[in-house]
PDB file of C-alpha atoms in Angstrom:
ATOM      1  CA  UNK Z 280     -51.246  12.868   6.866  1.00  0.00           C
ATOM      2  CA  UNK Z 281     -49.544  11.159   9.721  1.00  0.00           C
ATOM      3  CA  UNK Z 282     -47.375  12.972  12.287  1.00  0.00           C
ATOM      4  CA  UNK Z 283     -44.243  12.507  13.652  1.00  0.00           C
ATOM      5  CA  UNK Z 284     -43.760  15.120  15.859  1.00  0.00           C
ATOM      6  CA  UNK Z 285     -45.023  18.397  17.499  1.00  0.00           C
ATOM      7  CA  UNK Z 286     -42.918  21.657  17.774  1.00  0.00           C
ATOM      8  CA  UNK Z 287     -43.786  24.340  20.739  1.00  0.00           C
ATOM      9  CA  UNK Z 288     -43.320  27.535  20.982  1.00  0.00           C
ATOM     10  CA  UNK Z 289     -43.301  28.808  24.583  1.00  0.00           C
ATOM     11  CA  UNK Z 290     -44.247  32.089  25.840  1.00  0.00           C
ATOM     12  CA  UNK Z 291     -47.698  32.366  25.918  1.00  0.00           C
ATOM     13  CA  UNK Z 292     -48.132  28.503  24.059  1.00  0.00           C
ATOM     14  CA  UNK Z 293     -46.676  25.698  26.642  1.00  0.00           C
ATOM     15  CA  UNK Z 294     -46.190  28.644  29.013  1.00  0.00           C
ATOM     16  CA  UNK Z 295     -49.029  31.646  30.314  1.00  0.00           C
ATOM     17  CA  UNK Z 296     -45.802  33.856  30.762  1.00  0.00           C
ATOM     18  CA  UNK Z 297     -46.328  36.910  28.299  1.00  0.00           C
ATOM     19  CA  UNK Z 298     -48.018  38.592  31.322  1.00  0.00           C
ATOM     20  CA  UNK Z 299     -44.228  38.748  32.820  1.00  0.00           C
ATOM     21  CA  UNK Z 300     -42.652  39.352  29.788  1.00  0.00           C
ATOM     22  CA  UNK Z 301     -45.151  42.583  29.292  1.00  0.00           C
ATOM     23  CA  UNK Z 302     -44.426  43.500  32.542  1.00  0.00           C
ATOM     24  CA  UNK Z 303     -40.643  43.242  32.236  1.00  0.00           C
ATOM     25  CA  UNK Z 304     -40.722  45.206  29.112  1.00  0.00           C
ATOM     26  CA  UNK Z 305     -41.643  48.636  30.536  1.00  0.00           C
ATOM     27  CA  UNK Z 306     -39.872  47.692  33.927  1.00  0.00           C
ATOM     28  CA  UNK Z 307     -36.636  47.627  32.353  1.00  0.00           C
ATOM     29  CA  UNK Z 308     -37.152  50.775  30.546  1.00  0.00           C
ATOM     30  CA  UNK Z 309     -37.721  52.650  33.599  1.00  0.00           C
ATOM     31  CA  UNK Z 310     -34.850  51.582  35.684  1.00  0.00           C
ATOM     32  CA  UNK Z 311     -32.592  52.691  32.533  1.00  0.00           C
ATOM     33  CA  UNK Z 312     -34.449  56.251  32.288  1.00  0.00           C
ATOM     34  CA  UNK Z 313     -35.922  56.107  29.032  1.00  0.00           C
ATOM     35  CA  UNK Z 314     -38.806  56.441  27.395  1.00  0.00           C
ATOM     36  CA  UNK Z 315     -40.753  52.779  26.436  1.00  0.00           C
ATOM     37  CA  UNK Z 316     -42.782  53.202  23.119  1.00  0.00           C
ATOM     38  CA  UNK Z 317     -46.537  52.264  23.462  1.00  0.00           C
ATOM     39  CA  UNK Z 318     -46.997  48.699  22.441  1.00  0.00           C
ATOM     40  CA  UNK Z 319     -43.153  47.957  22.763  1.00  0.00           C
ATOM     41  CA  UNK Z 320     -43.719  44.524  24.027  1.00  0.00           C
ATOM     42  CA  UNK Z 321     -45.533  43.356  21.019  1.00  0.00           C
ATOM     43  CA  UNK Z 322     -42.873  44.816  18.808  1.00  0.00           C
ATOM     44  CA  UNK Z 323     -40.001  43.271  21.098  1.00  0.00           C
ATOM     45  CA  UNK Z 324     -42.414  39.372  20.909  1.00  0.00           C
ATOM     46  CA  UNK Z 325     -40.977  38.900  18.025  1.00  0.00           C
ATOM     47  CA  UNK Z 326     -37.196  39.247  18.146  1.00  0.00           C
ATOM     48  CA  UNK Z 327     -34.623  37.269  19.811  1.00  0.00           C
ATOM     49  CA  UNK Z 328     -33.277  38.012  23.209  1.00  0.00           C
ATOM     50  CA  UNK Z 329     -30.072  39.584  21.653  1.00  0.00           C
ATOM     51  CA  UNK Z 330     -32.587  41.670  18.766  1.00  0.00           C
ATOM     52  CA  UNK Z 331     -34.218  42.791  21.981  1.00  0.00           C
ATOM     53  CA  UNK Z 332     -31.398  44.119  23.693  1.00  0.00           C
ATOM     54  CA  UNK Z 333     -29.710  45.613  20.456  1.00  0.00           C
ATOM     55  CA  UNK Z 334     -33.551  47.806  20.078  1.00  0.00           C
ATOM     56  CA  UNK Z 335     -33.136  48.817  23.716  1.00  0.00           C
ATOM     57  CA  UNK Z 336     -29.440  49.800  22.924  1.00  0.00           C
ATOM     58  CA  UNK Z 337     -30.978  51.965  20.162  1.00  0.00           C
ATOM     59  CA  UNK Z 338     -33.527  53.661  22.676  1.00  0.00           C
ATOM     60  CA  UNK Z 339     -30.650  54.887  24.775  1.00  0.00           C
ATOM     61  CA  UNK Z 340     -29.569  51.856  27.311  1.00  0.00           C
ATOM     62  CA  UNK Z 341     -25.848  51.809  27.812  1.00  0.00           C
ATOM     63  CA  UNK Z 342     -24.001  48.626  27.535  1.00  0.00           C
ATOM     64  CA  UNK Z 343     -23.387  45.583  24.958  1.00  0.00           C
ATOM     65  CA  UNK Z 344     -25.572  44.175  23.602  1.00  0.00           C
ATOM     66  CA  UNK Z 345     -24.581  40.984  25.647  1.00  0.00           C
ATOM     67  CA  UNK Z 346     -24.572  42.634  28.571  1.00  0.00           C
ATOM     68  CA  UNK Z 347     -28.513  44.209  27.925  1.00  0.00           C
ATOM     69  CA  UNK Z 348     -29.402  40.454  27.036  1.00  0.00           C
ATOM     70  CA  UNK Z 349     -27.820  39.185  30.519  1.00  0.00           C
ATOM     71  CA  UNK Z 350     -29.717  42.066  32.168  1.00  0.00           C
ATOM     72  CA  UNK Z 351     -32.990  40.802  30.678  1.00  0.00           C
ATOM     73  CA  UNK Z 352     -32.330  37.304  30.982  1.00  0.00           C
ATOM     74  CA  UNK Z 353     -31.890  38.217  34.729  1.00  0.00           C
ATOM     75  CA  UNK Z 354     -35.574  39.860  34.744  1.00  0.00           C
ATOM     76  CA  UNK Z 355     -37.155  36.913  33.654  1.00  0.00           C
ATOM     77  CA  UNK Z 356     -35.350  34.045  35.379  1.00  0.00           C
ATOM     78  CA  UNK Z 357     -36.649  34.388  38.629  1.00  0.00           C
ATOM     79  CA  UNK Z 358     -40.455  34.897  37.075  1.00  0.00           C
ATOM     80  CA  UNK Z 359     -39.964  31.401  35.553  1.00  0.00           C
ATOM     81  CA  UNK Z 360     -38.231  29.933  38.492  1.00  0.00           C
ATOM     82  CA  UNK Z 361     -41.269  30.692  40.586  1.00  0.00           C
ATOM     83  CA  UNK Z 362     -44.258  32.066  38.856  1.00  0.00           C
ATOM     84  CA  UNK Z 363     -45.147  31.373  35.503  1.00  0.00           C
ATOM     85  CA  UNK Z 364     -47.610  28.688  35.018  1.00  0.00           C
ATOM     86  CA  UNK Z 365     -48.572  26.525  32.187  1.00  0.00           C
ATOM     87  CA  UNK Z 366     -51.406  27.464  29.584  1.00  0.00           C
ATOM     88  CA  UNK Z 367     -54.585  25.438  31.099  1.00  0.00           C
ATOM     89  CA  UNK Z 368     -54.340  21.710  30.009  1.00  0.00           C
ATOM     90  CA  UNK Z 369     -50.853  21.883  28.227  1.00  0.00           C
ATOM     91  CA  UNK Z 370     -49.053  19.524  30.247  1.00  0.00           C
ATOM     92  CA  UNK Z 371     -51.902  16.900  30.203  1.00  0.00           C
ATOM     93  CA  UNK Z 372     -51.586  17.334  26.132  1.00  0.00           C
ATOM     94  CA  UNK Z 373     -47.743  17.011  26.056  1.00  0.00           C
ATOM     95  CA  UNK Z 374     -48.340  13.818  27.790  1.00  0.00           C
ATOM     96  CA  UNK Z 375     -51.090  12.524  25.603  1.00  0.00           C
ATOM     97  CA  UNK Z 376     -48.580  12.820  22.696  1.00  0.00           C
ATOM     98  CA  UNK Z 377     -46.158  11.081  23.981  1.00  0.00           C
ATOM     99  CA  UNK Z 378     -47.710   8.502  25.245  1.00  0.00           C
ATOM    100  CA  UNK Z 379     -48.740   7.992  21.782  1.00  0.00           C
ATOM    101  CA  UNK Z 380     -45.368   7.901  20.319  1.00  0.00           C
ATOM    102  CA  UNK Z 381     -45.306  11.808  18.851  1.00  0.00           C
ATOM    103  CA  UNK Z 382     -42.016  13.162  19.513  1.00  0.00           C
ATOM    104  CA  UNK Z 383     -41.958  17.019  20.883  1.00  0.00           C
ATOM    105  CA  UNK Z 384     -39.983  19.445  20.803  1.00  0.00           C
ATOM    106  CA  UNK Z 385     -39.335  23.671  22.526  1.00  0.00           C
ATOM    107  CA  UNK Z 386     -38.897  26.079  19.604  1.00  0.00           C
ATOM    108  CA  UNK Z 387     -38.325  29.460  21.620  1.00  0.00           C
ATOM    109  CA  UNK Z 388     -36.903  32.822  21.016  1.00  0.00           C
ATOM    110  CA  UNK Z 389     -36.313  32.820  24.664  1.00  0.00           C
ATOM    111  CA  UNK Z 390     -33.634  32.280  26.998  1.00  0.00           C
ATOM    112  CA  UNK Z 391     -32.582  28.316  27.539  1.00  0.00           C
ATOM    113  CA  UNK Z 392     -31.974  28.642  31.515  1.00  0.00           C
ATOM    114  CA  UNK Z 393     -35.183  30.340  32.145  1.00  0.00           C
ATOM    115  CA  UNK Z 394     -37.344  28.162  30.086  1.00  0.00           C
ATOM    116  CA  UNK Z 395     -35.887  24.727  31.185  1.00  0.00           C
ATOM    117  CA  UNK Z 396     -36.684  25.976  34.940  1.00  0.00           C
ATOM    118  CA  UNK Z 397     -40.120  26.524  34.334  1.00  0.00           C
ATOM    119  CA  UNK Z 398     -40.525  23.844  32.425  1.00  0.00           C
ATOM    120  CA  UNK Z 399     -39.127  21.352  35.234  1.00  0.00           C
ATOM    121  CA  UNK Z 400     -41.130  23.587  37.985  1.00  0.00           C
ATOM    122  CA  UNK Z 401     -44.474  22.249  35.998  1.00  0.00           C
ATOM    123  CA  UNK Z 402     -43.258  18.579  35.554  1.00  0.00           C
ATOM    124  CA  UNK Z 403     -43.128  19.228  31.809  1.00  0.00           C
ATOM    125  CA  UNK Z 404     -39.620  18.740  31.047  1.00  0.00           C
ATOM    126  CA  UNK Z 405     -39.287  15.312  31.041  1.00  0.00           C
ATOM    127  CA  UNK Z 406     -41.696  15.004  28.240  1.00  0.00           C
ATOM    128  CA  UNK Z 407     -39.631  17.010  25.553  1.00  0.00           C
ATOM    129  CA  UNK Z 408     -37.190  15.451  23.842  1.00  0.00           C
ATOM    130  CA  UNK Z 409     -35.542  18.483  21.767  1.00  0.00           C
ATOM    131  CA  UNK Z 410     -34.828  22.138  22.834  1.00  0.00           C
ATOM    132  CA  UNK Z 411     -33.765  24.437  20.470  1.00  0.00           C
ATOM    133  CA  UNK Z 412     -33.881  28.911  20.980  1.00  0.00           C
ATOM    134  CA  UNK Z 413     -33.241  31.448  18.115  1.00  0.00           C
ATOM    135  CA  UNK Z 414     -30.095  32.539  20.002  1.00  0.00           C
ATOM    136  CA  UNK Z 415     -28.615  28.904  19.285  1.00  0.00           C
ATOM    137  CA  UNK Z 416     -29.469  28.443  15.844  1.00  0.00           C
ATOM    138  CA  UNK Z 417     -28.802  32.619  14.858  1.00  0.00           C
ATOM    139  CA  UNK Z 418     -32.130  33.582  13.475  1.00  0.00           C
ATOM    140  CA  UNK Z 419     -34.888  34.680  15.043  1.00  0.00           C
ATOM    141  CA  UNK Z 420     -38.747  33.753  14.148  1.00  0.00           C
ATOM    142  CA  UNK Z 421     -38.891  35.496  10.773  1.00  0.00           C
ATOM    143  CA  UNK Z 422     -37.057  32.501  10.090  1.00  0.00           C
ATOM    144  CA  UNK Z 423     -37.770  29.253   9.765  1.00  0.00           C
ATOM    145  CA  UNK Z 424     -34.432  27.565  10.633  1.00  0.00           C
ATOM    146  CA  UNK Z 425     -35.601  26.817  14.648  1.00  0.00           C
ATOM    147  CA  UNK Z 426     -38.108  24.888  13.528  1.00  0.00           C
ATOM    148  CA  UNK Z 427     -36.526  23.376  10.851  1.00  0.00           C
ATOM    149  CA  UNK Z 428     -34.047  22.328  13.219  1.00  0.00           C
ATOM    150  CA  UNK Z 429     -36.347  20.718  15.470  1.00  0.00           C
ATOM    151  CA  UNK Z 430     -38.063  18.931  12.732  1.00  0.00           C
ATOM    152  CA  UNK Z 431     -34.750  17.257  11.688  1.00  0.00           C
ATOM    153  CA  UNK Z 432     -33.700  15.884  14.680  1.00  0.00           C
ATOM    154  CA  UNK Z 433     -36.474  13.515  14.398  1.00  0.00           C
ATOM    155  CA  UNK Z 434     -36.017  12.605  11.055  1.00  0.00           C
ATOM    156  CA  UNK Z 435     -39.445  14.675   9.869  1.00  0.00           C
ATOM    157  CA  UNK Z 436     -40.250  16.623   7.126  1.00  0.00           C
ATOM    158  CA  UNK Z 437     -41.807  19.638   7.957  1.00  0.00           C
ATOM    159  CA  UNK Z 438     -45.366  18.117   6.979  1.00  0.00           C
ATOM    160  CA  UNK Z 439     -44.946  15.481   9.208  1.00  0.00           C
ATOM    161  CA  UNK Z 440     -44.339  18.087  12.042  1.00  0.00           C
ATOM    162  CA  UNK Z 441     -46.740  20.225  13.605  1.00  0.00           C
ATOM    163  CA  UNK Z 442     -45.975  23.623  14.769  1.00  0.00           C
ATOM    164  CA  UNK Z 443     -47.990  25.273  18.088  1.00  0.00           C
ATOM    165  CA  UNK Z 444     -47.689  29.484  17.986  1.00  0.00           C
ATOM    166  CA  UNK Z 445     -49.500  32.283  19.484  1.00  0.00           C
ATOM    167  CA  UNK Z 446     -47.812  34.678  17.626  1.00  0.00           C
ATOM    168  CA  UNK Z 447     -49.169  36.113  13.753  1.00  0.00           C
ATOM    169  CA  UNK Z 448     -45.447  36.349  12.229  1.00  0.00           C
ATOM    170  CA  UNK Z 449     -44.377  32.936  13.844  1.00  0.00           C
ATOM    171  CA  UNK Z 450     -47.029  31.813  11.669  1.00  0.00           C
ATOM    172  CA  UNK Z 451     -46.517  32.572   8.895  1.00  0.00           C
ATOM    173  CA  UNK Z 452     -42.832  31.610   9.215  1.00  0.00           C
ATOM    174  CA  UNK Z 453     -43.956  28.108   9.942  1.00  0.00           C
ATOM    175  CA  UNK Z 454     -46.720  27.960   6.848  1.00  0.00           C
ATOM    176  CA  UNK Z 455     -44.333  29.338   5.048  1.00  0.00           C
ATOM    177  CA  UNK Z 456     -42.028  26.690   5.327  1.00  0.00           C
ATOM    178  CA  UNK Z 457     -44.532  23.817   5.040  1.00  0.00           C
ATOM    179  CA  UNK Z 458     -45.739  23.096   8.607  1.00  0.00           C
ATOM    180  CA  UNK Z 459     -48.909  22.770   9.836  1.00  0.00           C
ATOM    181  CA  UNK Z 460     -49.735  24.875  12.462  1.00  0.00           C
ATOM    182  CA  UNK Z 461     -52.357  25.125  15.527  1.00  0.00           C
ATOM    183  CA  UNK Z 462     -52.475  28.718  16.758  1.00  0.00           C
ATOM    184  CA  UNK Z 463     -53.054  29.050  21.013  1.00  0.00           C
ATOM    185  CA  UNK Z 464     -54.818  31.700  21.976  1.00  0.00           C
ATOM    186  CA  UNK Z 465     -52.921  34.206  24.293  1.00  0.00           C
ATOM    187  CA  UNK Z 466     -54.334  37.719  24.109  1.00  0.00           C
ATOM    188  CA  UNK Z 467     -51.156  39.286  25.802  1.00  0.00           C
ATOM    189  CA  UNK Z 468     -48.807  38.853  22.588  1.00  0.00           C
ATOM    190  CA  UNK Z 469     -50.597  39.568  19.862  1.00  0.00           C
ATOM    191  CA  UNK Z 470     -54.304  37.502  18.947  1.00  0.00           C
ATOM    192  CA  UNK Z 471     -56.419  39.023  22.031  1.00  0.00           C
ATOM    193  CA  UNK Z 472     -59.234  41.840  20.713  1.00  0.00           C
ATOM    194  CA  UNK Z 473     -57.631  45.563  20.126  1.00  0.00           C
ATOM    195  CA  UNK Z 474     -53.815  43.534  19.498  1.00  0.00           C
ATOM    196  CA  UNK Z 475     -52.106  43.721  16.344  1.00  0.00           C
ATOM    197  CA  UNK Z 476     -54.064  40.579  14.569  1.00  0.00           C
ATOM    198  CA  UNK Z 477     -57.399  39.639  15.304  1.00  0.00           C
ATOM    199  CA  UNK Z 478     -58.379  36.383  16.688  1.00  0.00           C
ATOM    200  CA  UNK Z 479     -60.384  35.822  13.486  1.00  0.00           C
ATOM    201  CA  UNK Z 480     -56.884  36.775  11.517  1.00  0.00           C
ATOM    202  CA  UNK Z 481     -54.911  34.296  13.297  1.00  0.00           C
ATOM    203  CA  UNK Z 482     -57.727  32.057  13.122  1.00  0.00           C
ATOM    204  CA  UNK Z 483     -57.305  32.045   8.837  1.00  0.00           C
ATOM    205  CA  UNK Z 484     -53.863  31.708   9.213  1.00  0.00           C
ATOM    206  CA  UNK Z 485     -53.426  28.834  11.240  1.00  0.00           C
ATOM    207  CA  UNK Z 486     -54.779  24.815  10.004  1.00  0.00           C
ATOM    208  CA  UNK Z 487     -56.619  24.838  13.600  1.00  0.00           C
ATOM    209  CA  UNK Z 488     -57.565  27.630  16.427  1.00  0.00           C
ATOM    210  CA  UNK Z 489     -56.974  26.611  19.922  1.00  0.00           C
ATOM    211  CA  UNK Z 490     -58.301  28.458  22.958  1.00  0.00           C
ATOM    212  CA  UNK Z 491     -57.434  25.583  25.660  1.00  0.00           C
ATOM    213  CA  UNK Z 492     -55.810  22.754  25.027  1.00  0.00           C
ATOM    214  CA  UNK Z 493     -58.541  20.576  26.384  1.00  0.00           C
ATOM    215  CA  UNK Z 494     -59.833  20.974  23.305  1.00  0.00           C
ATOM    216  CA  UNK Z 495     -57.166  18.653  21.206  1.00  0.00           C
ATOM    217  CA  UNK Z 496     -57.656  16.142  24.676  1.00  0.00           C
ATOM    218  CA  UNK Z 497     -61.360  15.351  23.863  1.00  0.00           C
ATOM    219  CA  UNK Z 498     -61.419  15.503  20.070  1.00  0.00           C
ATOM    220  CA  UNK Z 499     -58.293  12.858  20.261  1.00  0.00           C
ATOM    221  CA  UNK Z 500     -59.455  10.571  22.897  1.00  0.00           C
ATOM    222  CA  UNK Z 501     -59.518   7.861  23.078  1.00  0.00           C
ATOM    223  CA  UNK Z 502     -56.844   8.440  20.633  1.00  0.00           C
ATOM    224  CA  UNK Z 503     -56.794   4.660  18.510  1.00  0.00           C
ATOM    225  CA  UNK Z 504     -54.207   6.665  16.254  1.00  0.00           C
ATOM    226  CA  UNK Z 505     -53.046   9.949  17.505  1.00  0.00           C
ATOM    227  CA  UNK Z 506     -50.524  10.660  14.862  1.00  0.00           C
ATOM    228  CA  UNK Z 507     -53.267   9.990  11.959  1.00  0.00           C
ATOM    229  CA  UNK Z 508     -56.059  11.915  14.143  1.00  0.00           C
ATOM    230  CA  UNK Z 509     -54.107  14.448  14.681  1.00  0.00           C
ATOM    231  CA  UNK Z 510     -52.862  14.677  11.074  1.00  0.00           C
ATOM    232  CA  UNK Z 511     -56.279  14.746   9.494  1.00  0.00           C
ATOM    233  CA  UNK Z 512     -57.661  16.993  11.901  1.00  0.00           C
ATOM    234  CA  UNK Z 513     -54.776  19.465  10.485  1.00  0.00           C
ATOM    235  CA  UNK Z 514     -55.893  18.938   7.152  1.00  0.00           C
TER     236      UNK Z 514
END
């Protein structure tokens, strides 16, 4: 199998920034008054920014939905303006593939603005070439359609695109949908010990388990054909 591009996810994959986003969670539920269910920011991982404010409308926060989605898009702009750093090693990766010709893409259920400033902050932005979030495309990660759109605009079947998640349910939207996937280790949103899915469940689901990305440098390099490497290394 030879690949023709790679597809990102970003909190807690290209980005170390579920930390914030935990944070954030219960934050914002204080300053409204109301009561934050335990684990709420795994539940809320998994939904788009507008699913997120309509289940925070439905614990008892005034306001549209749009304007709970501007709130929380305020929260977390300044955190990626500033703060959040890359997963160890990412950057050096997203610039091995494309100095080998693999295109990449964002996949994110986050906000664009937020995500493109932290993603210039760390030098990374140049290197992606597509940019898609579940707000543009109307679905969120129970879906498959943001990653079918990023897959497309290269021309690539969904076979000839690998997917990088952290999160069990992104998974298995991707498999699903005939991607192969490499799952990064983030034990903030979901595949840490005690979280909803074990590392060793994650670990099944996924064609490869990745706990720093150095680990994809040195098993590619010198990389004589990174998109074939790469490919049969997936499986």
């Amino acid at each position: 199998m030879r690949l023709q591009s790679a597809i990102f996810d970003m909190d807690g994959t290209l980005l170390d920034s579920m930390p914030m986003w935990r944070d954030i969670t219960y934050e914002y539920a204080q300053q409204k008054g109301i009561h934050a269910p335990e684990g709420l920011h795994r539940t809320l991982n998994r939904l788009s920014l507008e699913q997120c404010a309509e289940y925070y409308q439905g614990l008892g926060v005034p306001g549209t939905v749009e304007e709970i989605a501007q709130e929380l898009s305020q929260c977390a702009l300044e955190g990626y303006r500033t703060r959040v750093p890359e997963k160890p090693h990412a950057g050096e990766f997203l610039r091995l593939l494309q100095e080998n010709h693999i295109h990449i893409a964002v996949a994110t259920a986050s906000n664009r603005e937020g995500v493109l400033a932290a993603l210039d902050r760390l030098g990374m932005l140049p290197l992606v070439e597509e940019f898609a979030t579940c707000t543009e495309v109307g679905k969120s990660k129970e879906h498959p359609d943001v990653y079918l759109r990023c897959a497309e605009s290269f021309g690539a079947a969904p076979e000839e695109s690998v997917v990088f998640e952290d999160s069990a349910y992104a998974i298995r939207t991707a498999k699903a949908a005939g991607f192969p996937v490499v799952a990064v280790e983030d034990g903030i949103s979901g595949n840490g010990e005690g979280r909803l899915e074990t590392r060793e469940g994650i670990a099944r689901l996924s064609d490869f388990y990745l706990r720093d990305y150095e680990e994809l440098i040195q098993a590619l390099t010198p990389p004589e054909d990174l998109a074939q490497s790469l490919g049969e290394l997936l499986g």
